[in-house]
PDB file of C-alpha atoms and ligand atoms in Angstrom:
ATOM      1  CA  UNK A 132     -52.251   9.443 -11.693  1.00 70.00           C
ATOM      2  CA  UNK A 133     -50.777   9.086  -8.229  1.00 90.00           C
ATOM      3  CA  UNK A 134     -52.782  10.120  -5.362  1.00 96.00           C
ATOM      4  CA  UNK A 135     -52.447  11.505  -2.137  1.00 98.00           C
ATOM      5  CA  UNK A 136     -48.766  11.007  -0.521  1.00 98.00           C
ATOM      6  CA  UNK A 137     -47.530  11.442   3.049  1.00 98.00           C
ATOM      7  CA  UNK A 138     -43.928  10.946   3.863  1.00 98.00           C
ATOM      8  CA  UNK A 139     -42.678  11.299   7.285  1.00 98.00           C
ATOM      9  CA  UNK A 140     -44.805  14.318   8.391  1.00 98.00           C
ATOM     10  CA  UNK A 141     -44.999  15.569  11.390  1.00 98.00           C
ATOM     11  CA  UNK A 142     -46.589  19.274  12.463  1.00 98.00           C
ATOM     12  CA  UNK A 143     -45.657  20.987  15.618  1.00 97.00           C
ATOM     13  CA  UNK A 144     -48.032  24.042  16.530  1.00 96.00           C
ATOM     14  CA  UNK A 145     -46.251  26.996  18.967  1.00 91.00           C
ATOM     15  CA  UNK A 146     -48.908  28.359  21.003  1.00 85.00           C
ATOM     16  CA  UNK A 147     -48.171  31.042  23.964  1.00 87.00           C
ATOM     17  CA  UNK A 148     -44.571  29.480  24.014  1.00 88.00           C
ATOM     18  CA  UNK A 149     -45.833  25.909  24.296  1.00 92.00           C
ATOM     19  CA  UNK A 150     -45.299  23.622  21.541  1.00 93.00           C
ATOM     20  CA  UNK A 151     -48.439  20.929  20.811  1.00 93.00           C
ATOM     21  CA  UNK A 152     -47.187  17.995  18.653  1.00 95.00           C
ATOM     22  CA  UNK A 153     -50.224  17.676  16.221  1.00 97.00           C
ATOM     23  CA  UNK A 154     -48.947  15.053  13.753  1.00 98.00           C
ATOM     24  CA  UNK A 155     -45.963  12.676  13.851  1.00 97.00           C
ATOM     25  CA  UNK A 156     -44.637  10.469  11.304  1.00 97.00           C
ATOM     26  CA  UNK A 157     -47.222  10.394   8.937  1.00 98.00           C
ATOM     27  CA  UNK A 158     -46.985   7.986   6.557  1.00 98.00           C
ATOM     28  CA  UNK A 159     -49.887   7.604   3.614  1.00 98.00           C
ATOM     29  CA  UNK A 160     -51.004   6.765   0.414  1.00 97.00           C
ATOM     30  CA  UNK A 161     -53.611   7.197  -0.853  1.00 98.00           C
ATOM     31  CA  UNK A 162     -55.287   6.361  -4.411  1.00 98.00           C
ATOM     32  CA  UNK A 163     -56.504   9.623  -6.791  1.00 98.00           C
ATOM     33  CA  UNK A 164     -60.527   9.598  -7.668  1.00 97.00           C
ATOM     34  CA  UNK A 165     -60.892   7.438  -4.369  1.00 98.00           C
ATOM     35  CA  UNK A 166     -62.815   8.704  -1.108  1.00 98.00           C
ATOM     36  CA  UNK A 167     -61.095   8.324   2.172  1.00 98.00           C
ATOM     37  CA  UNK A 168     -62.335   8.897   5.370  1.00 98.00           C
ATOM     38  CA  UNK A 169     -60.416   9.869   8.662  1.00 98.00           C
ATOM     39  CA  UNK A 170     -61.582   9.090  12.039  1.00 98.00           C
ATOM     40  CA  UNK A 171     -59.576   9.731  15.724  1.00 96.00           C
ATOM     41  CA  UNK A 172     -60.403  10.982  18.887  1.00 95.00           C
ATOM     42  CA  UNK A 173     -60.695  14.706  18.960  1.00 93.00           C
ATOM     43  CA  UNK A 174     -57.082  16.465  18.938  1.00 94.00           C
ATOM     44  CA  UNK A 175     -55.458  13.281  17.238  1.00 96.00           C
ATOM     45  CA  UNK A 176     -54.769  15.867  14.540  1.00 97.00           C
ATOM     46  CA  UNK A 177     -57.519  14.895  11.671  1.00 97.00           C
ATOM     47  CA  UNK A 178     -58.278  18.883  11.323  1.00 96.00           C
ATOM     48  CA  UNK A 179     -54.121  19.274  11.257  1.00 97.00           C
ATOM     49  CA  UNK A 180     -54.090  16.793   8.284  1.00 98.00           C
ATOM     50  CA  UNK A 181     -56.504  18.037   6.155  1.00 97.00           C
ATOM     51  CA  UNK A 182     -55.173  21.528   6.923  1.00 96.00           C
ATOM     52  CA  UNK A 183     -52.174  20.648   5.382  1.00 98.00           C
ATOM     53  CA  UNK A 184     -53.672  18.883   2.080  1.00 98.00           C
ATOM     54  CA  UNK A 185     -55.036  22.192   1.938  1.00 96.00           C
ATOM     55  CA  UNK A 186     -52.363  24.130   2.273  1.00 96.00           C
ATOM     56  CA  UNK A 187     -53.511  26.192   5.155  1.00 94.00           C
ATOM     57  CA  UNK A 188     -50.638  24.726   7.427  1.00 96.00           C
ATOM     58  CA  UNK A 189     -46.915  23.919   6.267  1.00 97.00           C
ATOM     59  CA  UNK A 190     -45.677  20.513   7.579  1.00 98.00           C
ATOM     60  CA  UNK A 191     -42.854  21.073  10.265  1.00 98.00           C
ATOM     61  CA  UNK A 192     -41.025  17.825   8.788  1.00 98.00           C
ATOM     62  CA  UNK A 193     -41.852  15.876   5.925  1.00 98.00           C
ATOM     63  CA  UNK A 194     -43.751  16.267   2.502  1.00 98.00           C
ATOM     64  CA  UNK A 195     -47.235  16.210   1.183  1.00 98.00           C
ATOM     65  CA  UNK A 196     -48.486  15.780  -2.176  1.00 98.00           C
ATOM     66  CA  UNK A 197     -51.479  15.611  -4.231  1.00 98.00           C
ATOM     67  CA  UNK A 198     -51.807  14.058  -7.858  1.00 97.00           C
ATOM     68  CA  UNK A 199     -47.681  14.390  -7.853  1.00 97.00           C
ATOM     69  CA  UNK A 200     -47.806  18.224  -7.003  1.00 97.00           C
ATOM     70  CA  UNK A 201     -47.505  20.351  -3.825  1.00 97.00           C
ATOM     71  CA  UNK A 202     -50.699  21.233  -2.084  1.00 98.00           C
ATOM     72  CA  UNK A 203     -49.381  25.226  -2.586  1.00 97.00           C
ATOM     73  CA  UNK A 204     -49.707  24.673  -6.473  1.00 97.00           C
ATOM     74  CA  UNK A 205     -52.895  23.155  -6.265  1.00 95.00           C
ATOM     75  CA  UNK A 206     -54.098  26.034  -4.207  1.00 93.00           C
ATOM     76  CA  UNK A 207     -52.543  28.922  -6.060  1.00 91.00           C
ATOM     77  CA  UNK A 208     -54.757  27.408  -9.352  1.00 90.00           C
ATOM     78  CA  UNK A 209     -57.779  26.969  -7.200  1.00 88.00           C
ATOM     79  CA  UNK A 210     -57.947  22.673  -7.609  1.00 92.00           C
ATOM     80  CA  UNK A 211     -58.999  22.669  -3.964  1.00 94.00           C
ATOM     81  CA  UNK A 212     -62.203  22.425  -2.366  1.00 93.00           C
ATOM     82  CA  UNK A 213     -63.051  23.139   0.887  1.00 92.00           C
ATOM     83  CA  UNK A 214     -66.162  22.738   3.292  1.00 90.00           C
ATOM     84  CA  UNK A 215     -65.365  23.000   6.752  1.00 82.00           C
ATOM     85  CA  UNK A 216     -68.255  21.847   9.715  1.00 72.00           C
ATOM     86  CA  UNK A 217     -69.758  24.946   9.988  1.00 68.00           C
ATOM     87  CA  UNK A 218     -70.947  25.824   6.412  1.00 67.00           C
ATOM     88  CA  UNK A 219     -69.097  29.528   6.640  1.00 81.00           C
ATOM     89  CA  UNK A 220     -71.414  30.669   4.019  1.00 91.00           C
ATOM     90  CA  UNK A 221     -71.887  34.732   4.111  1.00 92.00           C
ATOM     91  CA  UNK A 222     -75.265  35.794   5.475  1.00 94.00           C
ATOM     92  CA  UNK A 223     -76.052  39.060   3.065  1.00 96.00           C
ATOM     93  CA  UNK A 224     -74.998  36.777  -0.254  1.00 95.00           C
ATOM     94  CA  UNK A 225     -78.059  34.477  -1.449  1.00 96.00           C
ATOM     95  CA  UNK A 226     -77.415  30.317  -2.483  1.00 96.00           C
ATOM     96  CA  UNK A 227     -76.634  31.441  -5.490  1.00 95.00           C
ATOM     97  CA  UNK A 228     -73.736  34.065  -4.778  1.00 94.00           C
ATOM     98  CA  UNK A 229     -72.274  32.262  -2.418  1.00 94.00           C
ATOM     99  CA  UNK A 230     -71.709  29.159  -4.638  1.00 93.00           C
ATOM    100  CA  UNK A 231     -70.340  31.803  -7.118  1.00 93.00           C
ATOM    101  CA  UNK A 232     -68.212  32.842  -4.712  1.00 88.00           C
ATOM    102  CA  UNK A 233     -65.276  30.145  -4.605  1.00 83.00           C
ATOM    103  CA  UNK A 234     -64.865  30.896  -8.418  1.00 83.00           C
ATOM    104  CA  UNK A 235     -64.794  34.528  -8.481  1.00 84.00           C
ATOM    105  CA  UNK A 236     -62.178  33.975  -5.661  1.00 80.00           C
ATOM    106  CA  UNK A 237     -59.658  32.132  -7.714  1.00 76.00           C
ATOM    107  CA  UNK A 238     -60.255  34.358 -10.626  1.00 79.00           C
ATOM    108  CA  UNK A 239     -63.193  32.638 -12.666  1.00 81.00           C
ATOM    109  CA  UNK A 240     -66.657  34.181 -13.821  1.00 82.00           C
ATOM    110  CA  UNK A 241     -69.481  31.459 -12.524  1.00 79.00           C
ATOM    111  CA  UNK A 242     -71.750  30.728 -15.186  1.00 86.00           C
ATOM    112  CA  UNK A 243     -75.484  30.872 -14.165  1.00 90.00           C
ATOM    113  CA  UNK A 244     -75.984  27.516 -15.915  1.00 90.00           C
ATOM    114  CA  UNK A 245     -73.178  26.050 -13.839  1.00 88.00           C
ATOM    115  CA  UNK A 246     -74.061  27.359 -11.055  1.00 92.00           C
ATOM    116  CA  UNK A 247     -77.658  26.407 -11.419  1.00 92.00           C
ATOM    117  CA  UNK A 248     -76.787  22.273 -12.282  1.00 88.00           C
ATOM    118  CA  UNK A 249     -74.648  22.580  -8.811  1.00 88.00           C
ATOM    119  CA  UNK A 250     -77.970  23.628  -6.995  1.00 92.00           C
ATOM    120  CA  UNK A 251     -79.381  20.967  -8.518  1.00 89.00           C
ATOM    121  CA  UNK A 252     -77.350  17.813  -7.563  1.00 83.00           C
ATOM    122  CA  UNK A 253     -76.980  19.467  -4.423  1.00 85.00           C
ATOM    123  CA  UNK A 254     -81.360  19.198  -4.441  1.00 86.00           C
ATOM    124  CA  UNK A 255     -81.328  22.812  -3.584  1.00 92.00           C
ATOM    125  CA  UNK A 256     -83.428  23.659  -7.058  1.00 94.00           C
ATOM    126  CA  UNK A 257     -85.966  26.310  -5.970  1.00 97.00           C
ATOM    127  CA  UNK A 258     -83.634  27.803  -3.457  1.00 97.00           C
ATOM    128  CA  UNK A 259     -81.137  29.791  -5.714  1.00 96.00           C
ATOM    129  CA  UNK A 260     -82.266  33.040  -3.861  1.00 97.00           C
ATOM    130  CA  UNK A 261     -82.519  32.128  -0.532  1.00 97.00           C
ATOM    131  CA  UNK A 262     -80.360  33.583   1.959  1.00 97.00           C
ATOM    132  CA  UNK A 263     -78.487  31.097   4.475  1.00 95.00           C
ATOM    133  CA  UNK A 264     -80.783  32.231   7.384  1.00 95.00           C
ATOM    134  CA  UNK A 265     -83.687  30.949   5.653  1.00 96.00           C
ATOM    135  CA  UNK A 266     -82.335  27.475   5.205  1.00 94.00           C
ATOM    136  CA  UNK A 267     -82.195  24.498   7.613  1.00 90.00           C
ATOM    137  CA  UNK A 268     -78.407  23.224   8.847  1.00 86.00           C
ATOM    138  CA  UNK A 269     -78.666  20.472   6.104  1.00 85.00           C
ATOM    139  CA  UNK A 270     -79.128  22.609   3.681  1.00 90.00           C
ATOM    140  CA  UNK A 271     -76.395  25.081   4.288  1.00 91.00           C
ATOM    141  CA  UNK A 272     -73.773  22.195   4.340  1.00 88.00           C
ATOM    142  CA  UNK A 273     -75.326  21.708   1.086  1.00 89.00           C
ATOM    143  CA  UNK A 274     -74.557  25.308  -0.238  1.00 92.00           C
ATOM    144  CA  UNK A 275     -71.185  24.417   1.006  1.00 92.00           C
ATOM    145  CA  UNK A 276     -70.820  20.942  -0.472  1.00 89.00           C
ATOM    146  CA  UNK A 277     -72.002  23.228  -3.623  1.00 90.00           C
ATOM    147  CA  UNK A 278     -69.668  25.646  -3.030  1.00 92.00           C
ATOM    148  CA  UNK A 279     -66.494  23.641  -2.884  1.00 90.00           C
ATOM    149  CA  UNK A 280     -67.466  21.212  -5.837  1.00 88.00           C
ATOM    150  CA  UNK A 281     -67.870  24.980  -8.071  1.00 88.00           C
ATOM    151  CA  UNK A 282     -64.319  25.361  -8.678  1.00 86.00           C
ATOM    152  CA  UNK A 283     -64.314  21.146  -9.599  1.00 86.00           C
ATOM    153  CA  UNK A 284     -61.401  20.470  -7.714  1.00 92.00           C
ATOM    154  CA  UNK A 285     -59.441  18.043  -8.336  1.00 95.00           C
ATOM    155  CA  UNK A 286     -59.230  18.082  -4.311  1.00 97.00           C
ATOM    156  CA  UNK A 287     -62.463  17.769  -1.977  1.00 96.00           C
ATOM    157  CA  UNK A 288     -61.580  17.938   1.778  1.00 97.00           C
ATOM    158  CA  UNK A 289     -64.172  17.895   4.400  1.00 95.00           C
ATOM    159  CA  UNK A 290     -63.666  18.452   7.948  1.00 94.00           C
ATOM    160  CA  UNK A 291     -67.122  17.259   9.680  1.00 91.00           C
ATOM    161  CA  UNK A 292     -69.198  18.508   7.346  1.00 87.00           C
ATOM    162  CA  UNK A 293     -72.214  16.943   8.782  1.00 86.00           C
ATOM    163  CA  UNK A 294     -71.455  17.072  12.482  1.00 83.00           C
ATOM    164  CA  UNK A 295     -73.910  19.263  13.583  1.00 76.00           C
ATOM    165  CA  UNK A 296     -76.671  17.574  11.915  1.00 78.00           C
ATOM    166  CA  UNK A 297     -79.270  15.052  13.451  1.00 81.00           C
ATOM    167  CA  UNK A 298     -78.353  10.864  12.517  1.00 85.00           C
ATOM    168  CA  UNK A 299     -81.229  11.000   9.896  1.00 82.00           C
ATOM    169  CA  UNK A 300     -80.688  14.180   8.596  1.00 80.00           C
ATOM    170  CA  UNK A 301     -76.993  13.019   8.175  1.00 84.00           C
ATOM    171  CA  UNK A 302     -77.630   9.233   7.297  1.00 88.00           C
ATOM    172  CA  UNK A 303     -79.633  11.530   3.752  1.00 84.00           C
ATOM    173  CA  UNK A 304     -76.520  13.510   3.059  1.00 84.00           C
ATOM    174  CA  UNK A 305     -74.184  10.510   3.401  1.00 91.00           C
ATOM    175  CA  UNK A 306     -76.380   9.037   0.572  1.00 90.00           C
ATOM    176  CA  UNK A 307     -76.412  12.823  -1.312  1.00 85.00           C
ATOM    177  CA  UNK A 308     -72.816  12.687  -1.106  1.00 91.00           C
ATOM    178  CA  UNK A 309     -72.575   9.428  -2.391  1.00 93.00           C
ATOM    179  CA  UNK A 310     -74.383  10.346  -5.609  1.00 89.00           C
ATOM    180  CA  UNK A 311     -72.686  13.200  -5.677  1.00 87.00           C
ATOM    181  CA  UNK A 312     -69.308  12.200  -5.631  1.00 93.00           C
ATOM    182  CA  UNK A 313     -70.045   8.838  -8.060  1.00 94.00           C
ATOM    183  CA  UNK A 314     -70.841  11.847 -10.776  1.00 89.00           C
ATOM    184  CA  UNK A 315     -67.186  12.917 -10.666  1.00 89.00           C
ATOM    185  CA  UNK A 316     -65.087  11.135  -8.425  1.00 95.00           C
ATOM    186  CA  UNK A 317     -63.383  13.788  -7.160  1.00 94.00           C
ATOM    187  CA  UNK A 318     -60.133  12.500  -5.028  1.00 98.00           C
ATOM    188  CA  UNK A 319     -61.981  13.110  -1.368  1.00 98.00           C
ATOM    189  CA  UNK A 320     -60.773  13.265   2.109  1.00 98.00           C
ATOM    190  CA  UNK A 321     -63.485  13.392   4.929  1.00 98.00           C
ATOM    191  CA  UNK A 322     -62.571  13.858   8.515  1.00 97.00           C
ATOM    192  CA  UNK A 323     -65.790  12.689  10.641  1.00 95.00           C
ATOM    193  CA  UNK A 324     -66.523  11.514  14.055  1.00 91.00           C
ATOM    194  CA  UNK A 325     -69.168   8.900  13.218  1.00 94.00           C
ATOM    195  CA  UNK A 326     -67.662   5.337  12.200  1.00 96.00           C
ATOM    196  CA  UNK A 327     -70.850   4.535  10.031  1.00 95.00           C
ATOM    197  CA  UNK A 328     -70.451   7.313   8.284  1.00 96.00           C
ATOM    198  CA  UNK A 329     -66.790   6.830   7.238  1.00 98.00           C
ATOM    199  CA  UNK A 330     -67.325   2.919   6.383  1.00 98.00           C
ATOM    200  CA  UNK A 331     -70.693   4.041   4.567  1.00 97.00           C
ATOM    201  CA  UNK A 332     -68.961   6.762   2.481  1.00 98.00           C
ATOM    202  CA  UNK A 333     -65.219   5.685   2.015  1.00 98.00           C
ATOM    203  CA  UNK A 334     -63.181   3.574  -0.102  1.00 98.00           C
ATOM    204  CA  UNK A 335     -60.621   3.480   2.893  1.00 98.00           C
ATOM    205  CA  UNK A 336     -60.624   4.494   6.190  1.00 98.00           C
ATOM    206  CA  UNK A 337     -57.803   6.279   8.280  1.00 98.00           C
ATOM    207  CA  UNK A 338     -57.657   5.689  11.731  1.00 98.00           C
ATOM    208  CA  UNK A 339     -55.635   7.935  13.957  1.00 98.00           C
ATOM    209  CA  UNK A 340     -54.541   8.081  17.530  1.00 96.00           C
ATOM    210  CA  UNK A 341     -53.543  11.446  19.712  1.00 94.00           C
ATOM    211  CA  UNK A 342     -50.654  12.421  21.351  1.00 90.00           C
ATOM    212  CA  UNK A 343     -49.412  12.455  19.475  1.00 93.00           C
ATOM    213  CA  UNK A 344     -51.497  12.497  16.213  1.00 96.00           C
ATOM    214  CA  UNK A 345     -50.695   9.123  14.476  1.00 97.00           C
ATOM    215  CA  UNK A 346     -52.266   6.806  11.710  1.00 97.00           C
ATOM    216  CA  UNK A 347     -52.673   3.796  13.851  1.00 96.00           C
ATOM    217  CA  UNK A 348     -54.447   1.592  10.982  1.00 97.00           C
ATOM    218  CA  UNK A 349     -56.054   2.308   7.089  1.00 98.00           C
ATOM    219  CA  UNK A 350     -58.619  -0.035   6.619  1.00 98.00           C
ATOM    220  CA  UNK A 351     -60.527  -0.923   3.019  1.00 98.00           C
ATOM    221  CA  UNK A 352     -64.193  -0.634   2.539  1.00 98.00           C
ATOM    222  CA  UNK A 353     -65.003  -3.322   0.191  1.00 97.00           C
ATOM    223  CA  UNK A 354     -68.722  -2.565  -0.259  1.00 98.00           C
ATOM    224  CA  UNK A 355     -69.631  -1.856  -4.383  1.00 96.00           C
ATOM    225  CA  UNK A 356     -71.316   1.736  -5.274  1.00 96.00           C
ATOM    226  CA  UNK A 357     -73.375   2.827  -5.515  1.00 96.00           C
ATOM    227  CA  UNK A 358     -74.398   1.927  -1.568  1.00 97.00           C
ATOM    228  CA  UNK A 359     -77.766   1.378  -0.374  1.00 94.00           C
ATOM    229  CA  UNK A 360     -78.824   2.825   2.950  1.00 90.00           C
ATOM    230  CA  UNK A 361     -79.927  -1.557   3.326  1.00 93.00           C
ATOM    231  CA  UNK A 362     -75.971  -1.540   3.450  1.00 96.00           C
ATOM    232  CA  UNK A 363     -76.787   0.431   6.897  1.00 94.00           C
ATOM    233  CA  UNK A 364     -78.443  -2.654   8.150  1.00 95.00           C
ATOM    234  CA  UNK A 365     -76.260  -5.675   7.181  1.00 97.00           C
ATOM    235  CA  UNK A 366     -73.959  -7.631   9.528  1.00 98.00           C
ATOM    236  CA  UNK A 367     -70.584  -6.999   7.126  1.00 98.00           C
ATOM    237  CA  UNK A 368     -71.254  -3.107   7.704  1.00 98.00           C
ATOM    238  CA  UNK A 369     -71.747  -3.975  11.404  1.00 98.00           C
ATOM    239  CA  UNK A 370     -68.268  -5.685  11.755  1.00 98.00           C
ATOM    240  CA  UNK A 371     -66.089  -3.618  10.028  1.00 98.00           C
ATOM    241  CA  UNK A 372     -67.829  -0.702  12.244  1.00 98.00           C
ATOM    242  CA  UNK A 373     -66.936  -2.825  15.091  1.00 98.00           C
ATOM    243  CA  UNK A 374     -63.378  -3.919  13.881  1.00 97.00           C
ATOM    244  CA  UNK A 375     -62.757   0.125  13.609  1.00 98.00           C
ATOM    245  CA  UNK A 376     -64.110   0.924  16.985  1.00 96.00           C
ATOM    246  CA  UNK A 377     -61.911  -1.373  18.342  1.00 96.00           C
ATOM    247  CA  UNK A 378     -59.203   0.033  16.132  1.00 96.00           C
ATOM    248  CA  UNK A 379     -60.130   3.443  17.887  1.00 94.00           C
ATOM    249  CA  UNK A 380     -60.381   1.690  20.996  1.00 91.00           C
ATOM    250  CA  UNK A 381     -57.042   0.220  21.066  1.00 82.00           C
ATOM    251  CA  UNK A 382     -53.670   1.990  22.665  1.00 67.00           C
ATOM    252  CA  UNK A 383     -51.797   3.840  19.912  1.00 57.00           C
ATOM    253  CA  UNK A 384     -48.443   1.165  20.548  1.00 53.00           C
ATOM    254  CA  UNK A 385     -50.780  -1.848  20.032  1.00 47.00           C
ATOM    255  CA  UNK A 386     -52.509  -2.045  16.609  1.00 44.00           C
ATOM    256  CA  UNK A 387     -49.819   0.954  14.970  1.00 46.00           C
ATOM    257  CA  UNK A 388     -49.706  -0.541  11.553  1.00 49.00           C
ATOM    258  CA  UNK A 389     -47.852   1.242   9.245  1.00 49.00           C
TER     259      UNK A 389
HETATM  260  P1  ADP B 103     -58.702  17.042  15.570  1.00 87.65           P
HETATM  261  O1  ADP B 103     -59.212  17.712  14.362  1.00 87.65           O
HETATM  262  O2  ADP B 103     -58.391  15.602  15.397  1.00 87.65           O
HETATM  263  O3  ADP B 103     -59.593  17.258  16.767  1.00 87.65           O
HETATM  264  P2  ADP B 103     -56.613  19.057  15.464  1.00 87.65           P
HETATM  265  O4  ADP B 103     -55.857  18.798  14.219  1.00 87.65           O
HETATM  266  O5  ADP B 103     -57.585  20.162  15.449  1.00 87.65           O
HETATM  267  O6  ADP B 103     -57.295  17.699  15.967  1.00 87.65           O
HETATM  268  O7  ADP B 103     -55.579  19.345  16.640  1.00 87.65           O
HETATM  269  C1  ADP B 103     -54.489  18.497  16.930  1.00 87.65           C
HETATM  270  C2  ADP B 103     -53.731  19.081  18.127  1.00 87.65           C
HETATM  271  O8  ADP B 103     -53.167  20.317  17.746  1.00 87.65           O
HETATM  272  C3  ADP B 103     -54.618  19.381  19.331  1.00 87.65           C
HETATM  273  O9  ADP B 103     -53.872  19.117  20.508  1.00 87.65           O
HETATM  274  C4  ADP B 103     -54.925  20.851  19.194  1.00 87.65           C
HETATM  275  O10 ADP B 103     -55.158  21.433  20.441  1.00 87.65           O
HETATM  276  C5  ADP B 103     -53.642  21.376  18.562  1.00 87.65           C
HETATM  277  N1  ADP B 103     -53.882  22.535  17.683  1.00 87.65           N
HETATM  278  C6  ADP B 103     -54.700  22.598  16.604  1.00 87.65           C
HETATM  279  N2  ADP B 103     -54.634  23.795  15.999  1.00 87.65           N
HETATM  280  C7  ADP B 103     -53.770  24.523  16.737  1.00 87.65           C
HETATM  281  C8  ADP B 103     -53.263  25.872  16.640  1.00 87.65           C
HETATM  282  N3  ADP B 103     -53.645  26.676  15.634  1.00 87.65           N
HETATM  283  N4  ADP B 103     -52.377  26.266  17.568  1.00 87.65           N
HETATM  284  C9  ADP B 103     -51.968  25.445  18.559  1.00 87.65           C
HETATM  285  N5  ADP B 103     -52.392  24.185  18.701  1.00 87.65           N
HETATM  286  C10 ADP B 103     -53.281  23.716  17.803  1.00 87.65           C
HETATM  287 MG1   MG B 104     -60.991  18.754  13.944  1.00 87.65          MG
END
């Protein structure tokens, strides 16, 4: 099955008569049922990017697709989920309902068995009724991790989803996610500020410059799964976080790859 593709796309936004160019010349490829991880500067466009996988933005030049079909088609039969940095998740509607809500969006009745399995490998198994007020930030991007996986998409995106969490309440979710994702390999693309977290978490790493937005480098994580947080700790882990800051570090005309 082919993957994610991105051919010569570029994205211009028109705001108050003043055109920002989010994304030029975007070329990628990227494998189905593998996790990749973007990383930039804020405003290189990562949000932009994943907006477009999910159809929530048209490409200005260029095309996108996913598993050999437009992002629109994927949408329109509800293949894509979506957890965004902060966990959106409706106040009034317990963990339960709000899980349930993704499917009744695109059309699908939730089974309470299904739902209640989600909770589970999400660890949220005693929670169902709880509203989001009563939970801690790690747990609501859990609801939402929950909430996007629902549908089983055969496309996860997630734009920071742990950004506003502490490092060791986020160094636990990177390994939730992990297990998580091993279950069902979902094709994945993260966008995240913290390099440890993308080489910890990613089969291969985007790396993208601004101004604008372009994929300077794409760099292979060759660490086996499942990863241990030891992995955390070892010198390999430490270069390749080093070789990408200095990736991030570099001008955008030096180090542009592809
Ligand atoms: P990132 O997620 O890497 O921080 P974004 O994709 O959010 O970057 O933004 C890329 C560029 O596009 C930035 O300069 C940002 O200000 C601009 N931008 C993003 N969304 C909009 C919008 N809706 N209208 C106008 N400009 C936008
Ligand atoms: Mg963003």
């Amino acid at each position: 099955m082919s993957g994610i593709h991105l051919s010569g796309v570029s994205h211009r936004y028109r705001a108050k008569g003043q055109e920002v160019h989010a994304l030029d010349g975007i070329e990628l490829e990227l494998p189905a049922s593998s996790f990749t991880a973007v990383i930039g500067a804020s405003g290189c466009g990562k949000s932009t990017l994943l907006r477009l996988l999910a159809d929530l933005e048209h490409p200005t030049e260029g095309t996108v697709t996913v598993h050999g079909d437009a992002p629109a088609s994927l949408r329109k039969r509800g293949r894509i989920g979506v957890a965004f940095q902060d966990a959106s998740l409706l106040p009034w509607r317990d963990v339960r309902r709000n899980i349930a809500l993704t499917l009744q969006a695109s059309g699908r009745k939730p089974s309470r068995e299904a739902i209640d399995r989600l909770i589970a490998l999400v660890g949220l198994t005693g929670f169902e009724r709880s509203l989001p007020g009563q939970l801690s930030g790690g747990m609501r991007q859990r609801v939402a991790i929950a909430r996007a996986l629902a549908i089983e998409p055969d496309l996860l995106l997630l734009d920071e989803p742990f950004g506003a969490l502490d490092e060791l309440l986020r160094t636990s979710m990177n390994a939730e996610l992990q297990r998580i994702w091993l279950r069902h390999r979902h094709t994945t693309v993260m966008v995240t500020h913290s390099i440890s977290e993308a080489v910890f978490l990613a089969d291969q790493v985007v790396v993208m410059s601004p101004r604008p937005g372009r994929v300077t480098a794409v760099v292979h994580v060759p660490f086996e799964r499942p990863r241990a947080p030891d992995l955390l700790r070892s010198t390999e882990f430490h270069s390749l976080c080093d070789e990408l800051s200095e990736l991030l570090a570099a001008p955008a005309s030096a180090g542009a790859v592809p």
